[in-house]
Coordinates of C-alpha atoms and ligand atoms in Angstrom, one line a residue:
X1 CA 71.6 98.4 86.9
X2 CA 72.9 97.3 90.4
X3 CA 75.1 94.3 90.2
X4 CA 75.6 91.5 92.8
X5 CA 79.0 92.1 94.7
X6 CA 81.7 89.9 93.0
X7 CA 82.3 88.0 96.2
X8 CA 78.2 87.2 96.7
X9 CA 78.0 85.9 93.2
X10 CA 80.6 83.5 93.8
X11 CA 80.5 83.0 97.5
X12 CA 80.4 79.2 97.7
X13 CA 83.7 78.9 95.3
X14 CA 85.6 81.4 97.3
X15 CA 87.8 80.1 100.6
X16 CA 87.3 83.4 102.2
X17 CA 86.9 84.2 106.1
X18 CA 83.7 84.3 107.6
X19 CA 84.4 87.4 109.3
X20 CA 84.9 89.3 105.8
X21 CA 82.8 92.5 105.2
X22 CA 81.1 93.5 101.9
X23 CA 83.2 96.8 100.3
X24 CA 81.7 96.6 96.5
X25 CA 82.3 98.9 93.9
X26 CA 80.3 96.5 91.5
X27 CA 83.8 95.3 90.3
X28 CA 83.8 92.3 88.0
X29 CA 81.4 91.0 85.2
X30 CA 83.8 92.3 82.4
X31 CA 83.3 91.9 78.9
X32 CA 84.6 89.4 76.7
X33 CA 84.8 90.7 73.1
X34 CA 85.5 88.9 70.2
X35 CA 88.5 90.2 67.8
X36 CA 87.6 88.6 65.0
X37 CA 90.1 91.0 62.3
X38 CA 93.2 90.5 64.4
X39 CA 92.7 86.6 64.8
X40 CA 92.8 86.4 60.9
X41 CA 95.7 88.8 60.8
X42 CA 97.7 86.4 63.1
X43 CA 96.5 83.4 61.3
X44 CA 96.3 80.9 63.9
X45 CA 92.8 79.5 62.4
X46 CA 91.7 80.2 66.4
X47 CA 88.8 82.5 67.8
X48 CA 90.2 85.2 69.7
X49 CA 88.7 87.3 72.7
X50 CA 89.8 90.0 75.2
X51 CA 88.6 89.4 78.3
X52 CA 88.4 93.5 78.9
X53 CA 89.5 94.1 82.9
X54 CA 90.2 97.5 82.2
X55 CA 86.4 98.0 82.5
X56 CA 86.6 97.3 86.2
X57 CA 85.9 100.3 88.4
X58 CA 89.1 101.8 88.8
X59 CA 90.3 100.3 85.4
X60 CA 91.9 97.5 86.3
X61 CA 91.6 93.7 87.1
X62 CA 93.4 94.6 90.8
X63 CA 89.4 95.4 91.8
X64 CA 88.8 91.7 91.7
X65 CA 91.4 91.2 94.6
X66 CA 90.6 94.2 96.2
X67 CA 87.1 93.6 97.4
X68 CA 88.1 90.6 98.8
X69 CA 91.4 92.0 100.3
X70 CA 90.0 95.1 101.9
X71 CA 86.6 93.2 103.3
X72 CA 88.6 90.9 105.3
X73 CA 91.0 93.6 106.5
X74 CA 87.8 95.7 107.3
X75 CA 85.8 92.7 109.2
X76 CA 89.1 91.7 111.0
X77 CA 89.1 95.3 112.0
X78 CA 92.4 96.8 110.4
X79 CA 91.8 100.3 110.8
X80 CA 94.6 100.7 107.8
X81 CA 95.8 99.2 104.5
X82 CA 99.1 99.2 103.0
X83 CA 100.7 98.3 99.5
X84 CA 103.6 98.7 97.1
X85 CA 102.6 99.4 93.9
X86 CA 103.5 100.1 89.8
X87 CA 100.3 102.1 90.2
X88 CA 96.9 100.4 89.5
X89 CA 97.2 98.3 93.3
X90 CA 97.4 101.8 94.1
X91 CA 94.6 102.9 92.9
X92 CA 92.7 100.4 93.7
X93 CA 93.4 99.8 97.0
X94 CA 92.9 103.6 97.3
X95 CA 89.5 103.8 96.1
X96 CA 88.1 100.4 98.1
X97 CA 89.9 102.0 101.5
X98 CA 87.7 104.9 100.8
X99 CA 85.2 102.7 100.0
X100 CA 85.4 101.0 103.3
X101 CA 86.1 104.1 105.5
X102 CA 90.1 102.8 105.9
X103 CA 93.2 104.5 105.7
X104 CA 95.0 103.8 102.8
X105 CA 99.2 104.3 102.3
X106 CA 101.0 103.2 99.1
X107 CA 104.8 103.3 98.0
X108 CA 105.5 103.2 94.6
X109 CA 109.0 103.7 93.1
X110 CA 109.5 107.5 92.0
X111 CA 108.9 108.4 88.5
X112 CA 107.9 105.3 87.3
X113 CA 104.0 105.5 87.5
X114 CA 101.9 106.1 84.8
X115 CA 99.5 109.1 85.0
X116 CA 96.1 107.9 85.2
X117 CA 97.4 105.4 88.4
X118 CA 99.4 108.2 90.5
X119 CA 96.3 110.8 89.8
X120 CA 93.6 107.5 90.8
X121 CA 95.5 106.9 94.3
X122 CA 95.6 110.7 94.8
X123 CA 91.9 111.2 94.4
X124 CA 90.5 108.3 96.4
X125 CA 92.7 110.1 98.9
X126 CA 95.5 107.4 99.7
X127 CA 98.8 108.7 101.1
X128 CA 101.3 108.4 98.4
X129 CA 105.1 107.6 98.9
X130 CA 107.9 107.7 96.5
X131 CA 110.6 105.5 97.0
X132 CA 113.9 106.1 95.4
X133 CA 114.2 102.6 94.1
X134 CA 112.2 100.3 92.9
X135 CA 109.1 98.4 93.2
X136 CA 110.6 95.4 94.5
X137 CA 112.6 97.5 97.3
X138 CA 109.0 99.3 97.7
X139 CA 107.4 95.8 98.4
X140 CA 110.3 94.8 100.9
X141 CA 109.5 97.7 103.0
X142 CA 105.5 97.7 103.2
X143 CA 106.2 93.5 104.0
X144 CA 108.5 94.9 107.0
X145 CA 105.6 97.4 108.2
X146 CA 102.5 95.0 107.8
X147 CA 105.0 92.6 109.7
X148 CA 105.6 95.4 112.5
X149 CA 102.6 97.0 112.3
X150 CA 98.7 96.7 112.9
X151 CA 98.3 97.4 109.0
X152 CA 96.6 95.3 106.3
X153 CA 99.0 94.5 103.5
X154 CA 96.8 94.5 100.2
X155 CA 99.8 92.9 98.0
X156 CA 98.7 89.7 96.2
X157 CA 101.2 88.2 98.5
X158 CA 97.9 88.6 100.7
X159 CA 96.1 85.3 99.7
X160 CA 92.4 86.9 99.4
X161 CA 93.4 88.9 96.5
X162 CA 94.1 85.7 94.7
X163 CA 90.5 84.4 95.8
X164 CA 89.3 87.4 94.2
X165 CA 90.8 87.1 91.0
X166 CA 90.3 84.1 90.5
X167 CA 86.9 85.3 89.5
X168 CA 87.8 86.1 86.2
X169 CA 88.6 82.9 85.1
X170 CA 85.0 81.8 86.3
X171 CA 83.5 84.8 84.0
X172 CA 85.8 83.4 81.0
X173 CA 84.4 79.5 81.7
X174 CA 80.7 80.7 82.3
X175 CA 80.7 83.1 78.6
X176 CA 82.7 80.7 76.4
X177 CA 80.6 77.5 78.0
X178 CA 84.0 75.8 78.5
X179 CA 87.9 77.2 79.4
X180 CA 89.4 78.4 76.5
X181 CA 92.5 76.4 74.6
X182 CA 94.8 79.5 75.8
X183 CA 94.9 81.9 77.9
X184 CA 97.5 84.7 77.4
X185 CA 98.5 87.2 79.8
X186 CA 101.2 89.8 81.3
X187 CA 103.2 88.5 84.2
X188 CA 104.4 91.3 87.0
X189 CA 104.4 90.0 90.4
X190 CA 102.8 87.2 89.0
X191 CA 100.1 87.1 91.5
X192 CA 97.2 87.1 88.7
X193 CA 98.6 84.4 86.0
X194 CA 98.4 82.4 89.8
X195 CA 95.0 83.1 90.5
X196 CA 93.6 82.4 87.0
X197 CA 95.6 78.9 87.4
X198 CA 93.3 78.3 91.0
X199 CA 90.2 79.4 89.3
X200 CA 90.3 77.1 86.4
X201 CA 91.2 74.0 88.1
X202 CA 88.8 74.5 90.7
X203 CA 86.0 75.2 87.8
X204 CA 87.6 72.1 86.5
X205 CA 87.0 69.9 89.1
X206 CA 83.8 71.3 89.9
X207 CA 82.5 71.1 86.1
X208 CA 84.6 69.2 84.3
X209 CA 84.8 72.9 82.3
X210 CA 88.6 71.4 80.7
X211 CA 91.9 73.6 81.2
X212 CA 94.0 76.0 79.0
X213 CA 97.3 76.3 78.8
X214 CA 98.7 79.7 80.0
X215 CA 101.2 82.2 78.1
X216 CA 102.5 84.6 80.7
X217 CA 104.0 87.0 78.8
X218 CA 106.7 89.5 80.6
X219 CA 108.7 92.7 79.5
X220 CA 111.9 91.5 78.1
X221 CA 113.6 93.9 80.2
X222 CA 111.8 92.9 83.2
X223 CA 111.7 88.7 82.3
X224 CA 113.2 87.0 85.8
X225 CA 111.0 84.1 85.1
X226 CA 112.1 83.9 81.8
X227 CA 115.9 84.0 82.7
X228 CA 115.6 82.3 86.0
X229 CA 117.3 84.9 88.0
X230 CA 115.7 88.2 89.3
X231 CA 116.5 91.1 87.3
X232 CA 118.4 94.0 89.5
X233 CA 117.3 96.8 87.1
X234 CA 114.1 96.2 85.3
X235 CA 113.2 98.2 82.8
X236 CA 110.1 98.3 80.0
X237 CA 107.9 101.0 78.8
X238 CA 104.9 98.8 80.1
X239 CA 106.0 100.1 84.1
X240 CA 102.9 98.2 85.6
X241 CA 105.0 95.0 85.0
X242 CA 108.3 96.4 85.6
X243 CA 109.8 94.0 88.5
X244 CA 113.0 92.6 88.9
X245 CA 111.9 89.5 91.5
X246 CA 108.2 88.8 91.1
X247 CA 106.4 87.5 94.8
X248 CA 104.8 84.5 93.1
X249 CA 107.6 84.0 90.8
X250 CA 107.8 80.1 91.5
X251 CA 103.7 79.5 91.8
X252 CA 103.8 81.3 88.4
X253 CA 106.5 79.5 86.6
X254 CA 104.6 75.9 88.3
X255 CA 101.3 77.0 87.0
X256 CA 102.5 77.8 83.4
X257 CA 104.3 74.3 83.1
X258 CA 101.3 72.6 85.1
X259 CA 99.2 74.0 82.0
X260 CA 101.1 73.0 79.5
X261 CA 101.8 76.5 78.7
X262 CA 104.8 78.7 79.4
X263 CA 106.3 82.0 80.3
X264 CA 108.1 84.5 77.6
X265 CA 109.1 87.8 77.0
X266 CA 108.0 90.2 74.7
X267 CA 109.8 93.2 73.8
X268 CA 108.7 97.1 73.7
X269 CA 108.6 97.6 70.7
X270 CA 106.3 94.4 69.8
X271 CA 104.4 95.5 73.1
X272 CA 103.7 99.1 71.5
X273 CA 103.3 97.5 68.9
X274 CA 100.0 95.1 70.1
X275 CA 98.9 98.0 71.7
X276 CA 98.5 100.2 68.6
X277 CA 96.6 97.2 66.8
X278 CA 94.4 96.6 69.6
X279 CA 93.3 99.9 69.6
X280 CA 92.8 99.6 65.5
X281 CA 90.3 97.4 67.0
X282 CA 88.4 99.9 69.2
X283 CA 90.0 98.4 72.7
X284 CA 92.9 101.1 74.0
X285 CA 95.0 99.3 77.2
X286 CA 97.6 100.1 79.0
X287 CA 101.3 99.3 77.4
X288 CA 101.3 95.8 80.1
X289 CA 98.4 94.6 78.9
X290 CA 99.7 95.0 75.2
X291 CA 102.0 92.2 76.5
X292 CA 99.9 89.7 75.8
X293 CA 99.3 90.2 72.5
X294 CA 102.5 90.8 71.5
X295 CA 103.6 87.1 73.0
X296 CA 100.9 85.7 71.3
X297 CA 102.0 87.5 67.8
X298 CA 105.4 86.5 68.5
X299 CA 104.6 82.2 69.1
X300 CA 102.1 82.1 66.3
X301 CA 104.3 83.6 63.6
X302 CA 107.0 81.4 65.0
X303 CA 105.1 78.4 64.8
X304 CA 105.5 77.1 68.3
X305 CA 101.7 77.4 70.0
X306 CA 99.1 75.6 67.7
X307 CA 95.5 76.8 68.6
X308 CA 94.0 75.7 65.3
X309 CA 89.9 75.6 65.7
X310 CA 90.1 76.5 69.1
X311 CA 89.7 79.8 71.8
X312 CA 92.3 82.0 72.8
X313 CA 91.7 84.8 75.7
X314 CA 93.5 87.7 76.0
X315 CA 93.3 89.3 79.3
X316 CA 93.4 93.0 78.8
X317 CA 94.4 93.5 82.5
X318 CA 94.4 97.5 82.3
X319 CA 92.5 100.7 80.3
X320 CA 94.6 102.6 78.0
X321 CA 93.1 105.6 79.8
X322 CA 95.6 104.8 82.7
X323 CA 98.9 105.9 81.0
X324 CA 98.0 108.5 78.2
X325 CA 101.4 110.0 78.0
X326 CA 102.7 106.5 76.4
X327 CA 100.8 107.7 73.2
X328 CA 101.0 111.4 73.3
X329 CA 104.3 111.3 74.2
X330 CA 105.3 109.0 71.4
X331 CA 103.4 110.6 68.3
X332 CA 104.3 113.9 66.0
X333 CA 101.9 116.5 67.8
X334 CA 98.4 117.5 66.5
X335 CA 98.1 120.0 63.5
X336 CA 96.7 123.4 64.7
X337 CA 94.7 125.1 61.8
X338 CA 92.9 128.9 62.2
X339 CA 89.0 128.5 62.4
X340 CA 88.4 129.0 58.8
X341 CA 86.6 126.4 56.6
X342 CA 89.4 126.8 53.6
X343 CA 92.4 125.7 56.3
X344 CA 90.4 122.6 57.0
X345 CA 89.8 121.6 53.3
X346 CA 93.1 122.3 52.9
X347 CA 95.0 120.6 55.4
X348 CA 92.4 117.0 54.6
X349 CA 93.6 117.4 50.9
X350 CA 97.2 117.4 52.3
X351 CA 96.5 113.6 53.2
Ligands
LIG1 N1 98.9 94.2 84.0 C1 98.7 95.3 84.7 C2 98.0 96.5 84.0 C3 99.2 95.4 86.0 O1 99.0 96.6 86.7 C4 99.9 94.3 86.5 C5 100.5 94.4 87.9 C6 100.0 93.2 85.8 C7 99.5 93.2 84.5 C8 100.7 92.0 86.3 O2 100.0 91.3 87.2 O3 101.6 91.4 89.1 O4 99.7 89.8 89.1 O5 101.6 89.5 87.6 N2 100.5 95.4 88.6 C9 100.9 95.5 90.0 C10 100.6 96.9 90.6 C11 102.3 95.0 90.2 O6 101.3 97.3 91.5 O7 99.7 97.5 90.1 P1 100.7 90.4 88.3

């Protein structure tokens, strides 16, 4: 089935430029699936859903911001994009520069991307740079280039990609027939928890579709916006959200109190934790978007987010498929049995 391009379906609601081109990978139009079992396990008396952004074309919500971000570098003429990244901006900015015919560079700090992302950037042919450091120093130096430059930076400093994924909370309003009670997400750079705040109010006003509140949820070793100072040294198993000084730090932190909602932290072991009973669910993400969840857990056990008879979204912002060594690395290996029938009966009686 061919799918309207995201930024067609919702032109009139988008402020984009007029001189913005089309580069669609049919990004957008994610599902929203209901988790019926883990909202009774929690025990909240809410509905729960995953709005599931890891089905986005390179498995992530950053495709939503993309399209926009690359079709207005593209129709202003850029000839090149550039972006720090903990991986999946990477990847997607990779694969819609190819898309669009651009040249694509990305620096991401060495060591500390997940599998899946490095390998996507590679193979959409982006040029990949290390940078001793992290992704923070990484962001200061693309800033610098785009600055010097005649390069497109793709950050979500760059105000289209908010435009863009602000789509998502549009999809949420238009499948639930209202905006949920709460919507719960991870906080990196803090770009996306904006957008979904500029989404919902304009639906709002437009609609009268109602607000949530918003539970950002951050890597307790990576929580700046929790402690109120940037964090030197970040450090979470969930790398895609592994930043000391988040760009929209303040926007963020306004939207969540704006909302009525709030920013926390979760830490990694609650985060592998979510991510293991997700997936006892059928829905694998990435360790960041486990983030969520685990915030969520953590409030309703402790009594302090009341969502009885109401909706709570989960945005699933990554695939699990994106860092695979985060379960293979973290699990006794796999049994190896000869191929002979008795080994196998065997080795299932064992259990
Ligand atoms: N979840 C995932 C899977 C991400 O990759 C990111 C950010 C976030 C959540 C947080 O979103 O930054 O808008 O608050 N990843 C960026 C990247 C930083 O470079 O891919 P945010």
């Amino acid at each position: 089935m061919t799918a309207k391009p995201l930024l067609e379906r919702y032109q009139a609601l988008l402020d984009m430029p007029a001189h913005t081109r089309s580069v669609s990978l049919q990004e957008g139009g994610t599902p929203l699936l209901p988790l019926p079992r883990l909202a009774e396990e929690l025990g909240g008396g809410f509905e729960l859903y995953a709005k599931v952004e890891g089905l986005n074309p390179t498995g992530s919500f950053k495709d939503r911001g993309m399209t926009a971000a690359v079709g207005e570098a593209l129709g202003r003429g850029a000839k090149a994009v550039i972006c720090a990244s903990t991986g999946n901006t990477a990847a997607s900015a990779a694969a819609y520069a190819a898309r669009a015919g651009l040249r694509c560079i990305v620096l991401i700090p060495e060591g500390k991307v997940a599998a899946g992302k490095l390998a996507g950037a590679l193979a959409y042919g982006a040029q990949v740079i290390q940078v001793s450091g992290s992704f923070d120093q990484a962001l200061d130096l693309v800033v610098q280039l785009s600055q010097r430059q005649p390069v497109a930076l793709v950050n979500s400093l760059n105000p289209h990609r908010l435009q863009g994924q602000k789509t998502a909370a549009f999809e949420i309003i238009e499948d639930l027939g209202r905006a949920p009670d709460w919507l719960c997400l991870p906080v990196g750079n803090a770009g996306n928890i904006s957008a979904y705040w500029m989404g919902f109010r304009q639906y709002d006003q437009l609609h009268g579709s109602g607000l949530p509140r918003l539970l950002g949820v951050q890597a307790a070793g990576a929580a700046p916006l929790v402690h109120g100072a940037p964090v030197a040294q970040p450090e979470t198993v969930a790398t895609a959200i592994r930043i000391g000084a988040p760009a929209r730090g303040e926007q963020a932190l306004k939207a969540a109190e704006e909302s009525g909602g709030r920013i926390i932290a979760a830490g990694d072991e609650e985060i592998l934790a979510a991510q293991r009973r997700l997936a006892g669910e059928g829905l694998w993400v990435e360790p960041a978007s486990a983030a969520g969840p685990a915030g969520l857990a953590a409030e309703v056990a402790a009594g302090r987010l009341d969502a009885q008879g109401g909706r709570v979204v989960l945005v699933c912002t990554g695939h699990g498929l994106k860092d695979p060594d985060i379960i293979t690395g973290t699990l006794p290996p796999t049994p190896v049995i000869p191929a002979e029938f008795a080994a196998l009966e065997a080795l299932l009686a064992e259990e």
